[in-house]
Coordinates of C-alpha atoms and ligand atoms in Angstrom, one line a residue:
X998 CA -98.3 131.7 156.7
X999 CA -98.8 135.4 158.4
X1000 CA -99.9 135.1 161.7
X1001 CA -103.1 136.7 161.0
X1002 CA -104.1 134.5 158.1
X1003 CA -103.2 131.5 160.9
X1004 CA -105.4 133.0 163.8
X1005 CA -108.3 133.9 161.3
X1006 CA -108.2 130.2 160.0
X1007 CA -107.8 128.7 163.4
X1008 CA -111.0 130.6 164.9
X1009 CA -113.2 129.9 161.5
X1010 CA -112.4 126.0 162.0
X1011 CA -112.7 126.0 165.7
X1012 CA -115.8 124.4 167.2
X1013 CA -115.3 126.2 170.3
X1014 CA -113.3 128.8 171.4
X1015 CA -112.7 131.1 174.2
X1016 CA -111.2 134.3 174.9
X1017 CA -109.1 135.1 178.1
X1018 CA -108.6 138.5 178.8
X1019 CA -106.3 140.6 181.0
X1020 CA -106.1 144.5 181.8
X1021 CA -104.6 145.1 178.6
X1022 CA -107.9 144.5 176.8
X1023 CA -108.8 147.7 178.7
X1024 CA -105.8 149.9 178.4
X1025 CA -107.7 151.5 175.4
X1026 CA -110.6 152.2 177.1
X1027 CA -108.3 154.7 179.6
X1028 CA -108.1 151.9 182.4
X1029 CA -104.7 151.7 183.2
X1030 CA -103.1 148.2 183.6
X1031 CA -101.7 146.8 187.2
X1032 CA -97.9 146.3 185.7
X1033 CA -95.7 147.9 183.5
X1034 CA -95.6 151.8 182.8
X1035 CA -98.3 153.5 184.2
X1036 CA -99.1 150.1 186.0
X1037 CA -101.8 150.8 188.9
X1038 CA -99.5 148.9 191.7
X1039 CA -96.6 151.2 190.7
X1040 CA -98.2 154.0 192.6
X1041 CA -100.8 151.7 195.1
X1042 CA -99.6 150.0 198.0
X1043 CA -101.2 146.6 197.1
X1044 CA -101.9 146.5 201.4
X1045 CA -104.6 148.5 201.0
X1046 CA -106.2 145.9 198.7
X1047 CA -105.9 143.3 201.4
X1048 CA -109.3 142.3 202.7
X1049 CA -108.6 142.5 206.5
X1050 CA -107.0 145.7 205.9
X1051 CA -110.4 147.0 204.1
X1052 CA -112.5 145.8 207.0
X1053 CA -110.6 147.6 209.5
X1054 CA -109.6 150.7 207.4
X1055 CA -112.1 150.9 205.3
X1056 CA -112.3 155.1 205.6
X1057 CA -108.6 155.2 204.6
X1058 CA -109.5 152.5 201.4
X1059 CA -112.2 154.6 200.1
X1060 CA -110.3 157.7 198.7
X1061 CA -108.3 155.0 196.6
X1062 CA -111.6 152.9 195.4
X1063 CA -113.4 156.1 194.5
X1064 CA -110.1 157.5 192.5
X1065 CA -109.4 154.4 190.8
X1066 CA -112.6 152.2 190.2
X1067 CA -115.6 154.6 190.9
X1068 CA -114.8 158.1 189.9
X1069 CA -117.8 159.3 188.4
X1070 CA -116.1 161.6 186.1
X1071 CA -114.4 158.4 184.8
X1072 CA -117.5 156.6 182.6
X1073 CA -115.3 154.0 180.9
X1074 CA -116.5 152.6 177.7
X1075 CA -115.6 149.3 176.1
X1076 CA -113.4 149.8 173.1
X1077 CA -113.3 148.0 169.7
X1078 CA -111.3 145.0 171.2
X1079 CA -114.5 144.7 173.4
X1080 CA -117.1 145.4 170.7
X1081 CA -115.2 142.7 168.1
X1082 CA -115.3 139.9 170.9
X1083 CA -119.1 140.6 171.4
X1084 CA -119.4 140.4 167.5
X1085 CA -117.8 137.2 167.3
X1086 CA -120.1 135.8 170.2
X1087 CA -123.2 136.9 168.1
X1088 CA -121.5 135.1 165.1
X1089 CA -120.8 131.9 166.8
X1090 CA -116.7 132.4 166.3
X1091 CA -116.7 132.9 170.3
X1092 CA -118.4 130.6 173.2
X1093 CA -117.8 133.2 175.8
X1094 CA -115.0 134.9 178.0
X1095 CA -113.1 134.5 180.9
X1096 CA -111.6 137.7 182.2
X1097 CA -109.3 138.8 185.1
X1098 CA -110.9 142.4 184.7
X1099 CA -113.3 143.6 186.9
X1100 CA -114.5 146.8 184.8
X1101 CA -117.6 144.8 183.1
X1102 CA -116.7 145.9 179.8
X1103 CA -117.1 142.8 178.1
X1104 CA -120.8 143.1 179.4
X1105 CA -121.3 146.4 178.4
X1106 CA -120.2 145.5 174.7
X1107 CA -122.7 142.7 174.8
X1108 CA -120.9 139.7 175.6
X1109 CA -123.1 137.3 177.8
X1110 CA -120.9 134.5 178.5
X1111 CA -118.2 136.3 180.9
X1112 CA -116.7 134.4 183.7
X1113 CA -115.2 137.2 186.1
X1114 CA -112.3 135.3 187.7
X1115 CA -111.8 138.2 190.2
X1116 CA -115.4 139.5 190.5
X1117 CA -116.4 142.9 189.3
X1118 CA -117.1 146.6 190.0
X1119 CA -120.5 146.4 188.6
X1120 CA -122.0 145.1 192.4
X1121 CA -121.2 145.4 196.0
X1122 CA -121.4 142.7 198.8
X1123 CA -122.3 143.3 202.4
X1124 CA -119.5 142.2 204.3
X1125 CA -122.0 140.7 206.8
X1126 CA -125.4 139.8 205.6
X1127 CA -123.9 139.3 202.1
X1128 CA -126.6 141.1 200.2
X1129 CA -125.6 142.2 196.7
X1130 CA -126.2 145.3 195.7
X1131 CA -125.9 146.8 191.9
X1132 CA -123.2 149.6 191.9
X1133 CA -125.9 151.9 190.0
X1134 CA -128.1 151.6 193.1
X1135 CA -125.4 153.1 195.3
X1136 CA -124.8 156.6 195.2
X1137 CA -121.4 156.7 196.8
X1138 CA -121.8 160.3 198.1
X1139 CA -121.4 158.8 201.7
X1140 CA -118.6 156.5 202.0
X1141 CA -117.6 153.8 203.3
X1142 CA -121.0 152.8 202.1
X1143 CA -123.1 150.6 204.5
X1144 CA -125.8 147.7 204.2
X1145 CA -128.9 149.5 204.1
X1146 CA -130.7 146.5 205.5
X1147 CA -131.6 148.4 208.9
X1148 CA -130.9 145.2 211.1
X1149 CA -127.7 144.8 209.5
X1150 CA -125.7 148.2 208.4
X1151 CA -122.7 146.7 208.2
X1152 CA -119.6 148.0 205.8
X1153 CA -120.6 147.0 202.1
X1154 CA -117.2 146.2 199.8
X1155 CA -117.1 146.1 196.1
X1156 CA -117.8 142.6 194.6
X1157 CA -114.2 141.8 193.3
X1158 CA -111.9 139.9 195.3
X1159 CA -109.4 141.7 197.8
X1160 CA -105.8 140.1 198.1
X1161 CA -106.6 137.1 201.1
X1162 CA -110.1 136.4 199.6
X1163 CA -110.7 133.1 197.4
X1164 CA -111.9 133.1 193.8
X1165 CA -115.7 133.2 193.1
X1166 CA -116.6 129.6 193.0
X1167 CA -118.8 129.9 190.4
X1168 CA -116.6 131.7 188.1
X1169 CA -113.7 129.3 189.0
X1170 CA -115.7 126.4 187.9
X1171 CA -117.2 127.6 184.8
X1172 CA -113.5 129.1 183.9
X1173 CA -112.0 125.5 184.5
X1174 CA -114.7 124.1 182.3
X1175 CA -114.1 126.4 179.6
X1176 CA -110.9 124.8 178.8
X1177 CA -112.3 121.4 178.0
X1178 CA -113.1 120.5 174.6
X1179 CA -112.0 124.1 173.7
X1180 CA -110.1 123.9 170.2
X1181 CA -108.8 127.8 170.4
X1182 CA -108.2 130.0 173.5
X1183 CA -107.5 133.6 172.5
X1184 CA -105.2 135.0 175.3
X1185 CA -105.6 138.8 175.2
X1186 CA -103.7 141.7 177.2
X1187 CA -102.4 139.5 180.0
X1188 CA -98.9 139.1 181.9
X1189 CA -99.8 135.7 183.0
X1190 CA -98.2 136.8 186.4
X1191 CA -101.3 136.1 189.1
X1192 CA -102.4 132.7 190.0
X1193 CA -104.6 131.0 189.6
X1194 CA -106.1 132.8 187.0
X1195 CA -103.1 132.2 185.0
X1196 CA -103.4 128.5 185.2
X1197 CA -106.3 128.8 183.1
X1198 CA -104.8 129.3 179.4
X1199 CA -102.3 126.4 180.7
X1200 CA -105.4 123.9 181.1
X1201 CA -106.5 124.9 177.9
X1202 CA -103.3 123.9 176.2
X1203 CA -102.8 120.7 178.3
X1204 CA -106.5 120.0 177.1
X1205 CA -105.2 120.5 173.5
X1206 CA -106.4 124.2 172.8
X1207 CA -104.6 125.8 170.1
X1208 CA -102.9 129.3 172.1
X1209 CA -103.3 132.6 169.9
X1210 CA -101.8 135.2 172.2
X1211 CA -102.4 138.8 171.2
X1212 CA -100.3 141.5 173.4
X1213 CA -98.2 144.5 173.1
X1214 CA -95.1 142.8 174.4
X1215 CA -94.2 138.8 175.1
X1216 CA -95.8 137.3 178.2
X1217 CA -95.0 134.5 180.7
X1218 CA -97.0 132.6 178.1
X1219 CA -95.4 133.5 174.9
X1220 CA -92.3 130.9 174.9
X1221 CA -94.3 128.3 177.3
X1222 CA -97.9 127.6 175.6
X1223 CA -98.5 130.3 172.7
X1224 CA -98.6 128.8 169.2
X1225 CA -99.3 132.2 167.4
X1226 CA -98.1 135.3 169.0
X1227 CA -99.4 138.6 167.6
X1228 CA -97.5 141.7 169.0
X1229 CA -99.7 144.4 169.0
X1230 CA -102.9 146.4 170.5
X1231 CA -106.0 144.3 171.0
X1232 CA -108.2 146.5 169.1
X1233 CA -105.4 146.7 166.2
X1234 CA -104.8 143.3 166.1
X1235 CA -108.5 142.2 166.8
X1236 CA -109.8 144.4 163.7
X1237 CA -107.0 142.8 161.2
X1238 CA -108.1 139.2 162.6
X1239 CA -111.7 140.2 162.2
X1240 CA -111.2 141.6 158.4
X1241 CA -109.2 138.3 157.3
X1242 CA -112.1 136.3 158.9
X1243 CA -114.8 138.0 156.8
X1244 CA -112.3 137.8 153.8
X1245 CA -112.3 134.1 154.1
X1246 CA -115.7 133.6 154.7
X1247 CA -116.9 135.3 151.8
X1248 CA -114.5 133.3 149.6
Ligands
LIG1670 N1 -103.1 145.9 173.9 C1 -102.9 144.4 174.3 N2 -102.1 144.2 175.6 C2 -101.7 145.5 176.1 C3 -102.2 146.5 176.0 C4 -103.0 146.6 174.6 N3 -103.3 148.2 174.2 N4 -101.7 147.5 177.1 C5 -100.8 146.6 177.6 N5 -100.8 145.1 177.2 C6 -100.7 143.9 178.2 C7 -99.5 144.3 178.9 O1 -97.8 144.1 177.7 C8 -99.2 143.2 179.6 O2 -98.6 142.3 179.3 O3 -101.7 144.1 179.1 C9 -100.5 143.1 180.1 C10 -101.5 143.7 181.3 O4 -100.8 143.0 182.2 P1 -101.2 143.3 183.9 O5 -101.1 144.6 184.2 O6 -100.2 142.5 184.6 O7 -102.9 142.7 184.0 P2 -103.3 141.3 184.2 O8 -102.3 140.3 183.6 O9 -104.7 141.6 183.8 O10 -103.0 141.1 185.9 C11 -104.0 139.9 186.4 O11 -103.2 141.0 188.5 O12 -103.2 142.6 190.3 C12 -104.0 141.6 189.5 O13 -106.3 141.4 189.9 C13 -105.3 142.2 189.2 O14 -106.7 140.7 187.4 C14 -105.2 141.4 187.8 C15 -104.6 140.5 187.7

């Protein structure tokens, strides 16, 4: 059976479907992935994103952070792939998303249940008093940003995890829970290279989920856990599945 039809039928018949997304789903929004051609890590030393290094060298790190993640001229927007996942949540075809991405694009597209496994660029945290700031509250004209609690004034850091930091416990727990009683896990745009995030689809498989994978090339999952592999861009492929779902549901 044609893989698109197979994927569409699995999603229609599924009582509980989750998506697991990586950088690949945001490439068509203009955000580079981390690995492969034009990968962020090809040009940036990962050391800059080590927590201790940041705490001691924030002046050095901030120009990179501004350029990659907080550049005011780069207002990234959700692409078609994000919008289709939001539409599926709206239509009860998708329960929620576990994302490795920190770009907040799933929420901007309208998804309500989004577990951000690696945190988010949408907020900052004070490295001392732990106060949370919404990124839109900060001007970032003066960096490194400091806590505006006068008794504190400590360094702020983006609320995504740096190397050497633990996974946000609530996101971790909710992501693990998402793998229970799920019939279908749609794995989109991830190399599957980074632990412990990469264990989530494996847990879903072990708990009985069918794995639909969408990627422009094979990943570490493809030959191991993937049941339906759809080679292609996230937006094109999700559009094809969405069209097929609509056809099958109107029959
Ligand atoms: N559509 C679908 N897949 C795509 C597209 C696209 N348009 N473009 C690229 N891809 C695929 C690539 O083939 C690759 O498998 O997306 C994947 C991106 O892989 P990575 O760059 O490794 O990103 P990701 O898997 O999300 O990395 C996980 O690594 O550095 C950490 O914290 C960072 O969350 C990130 C984690």
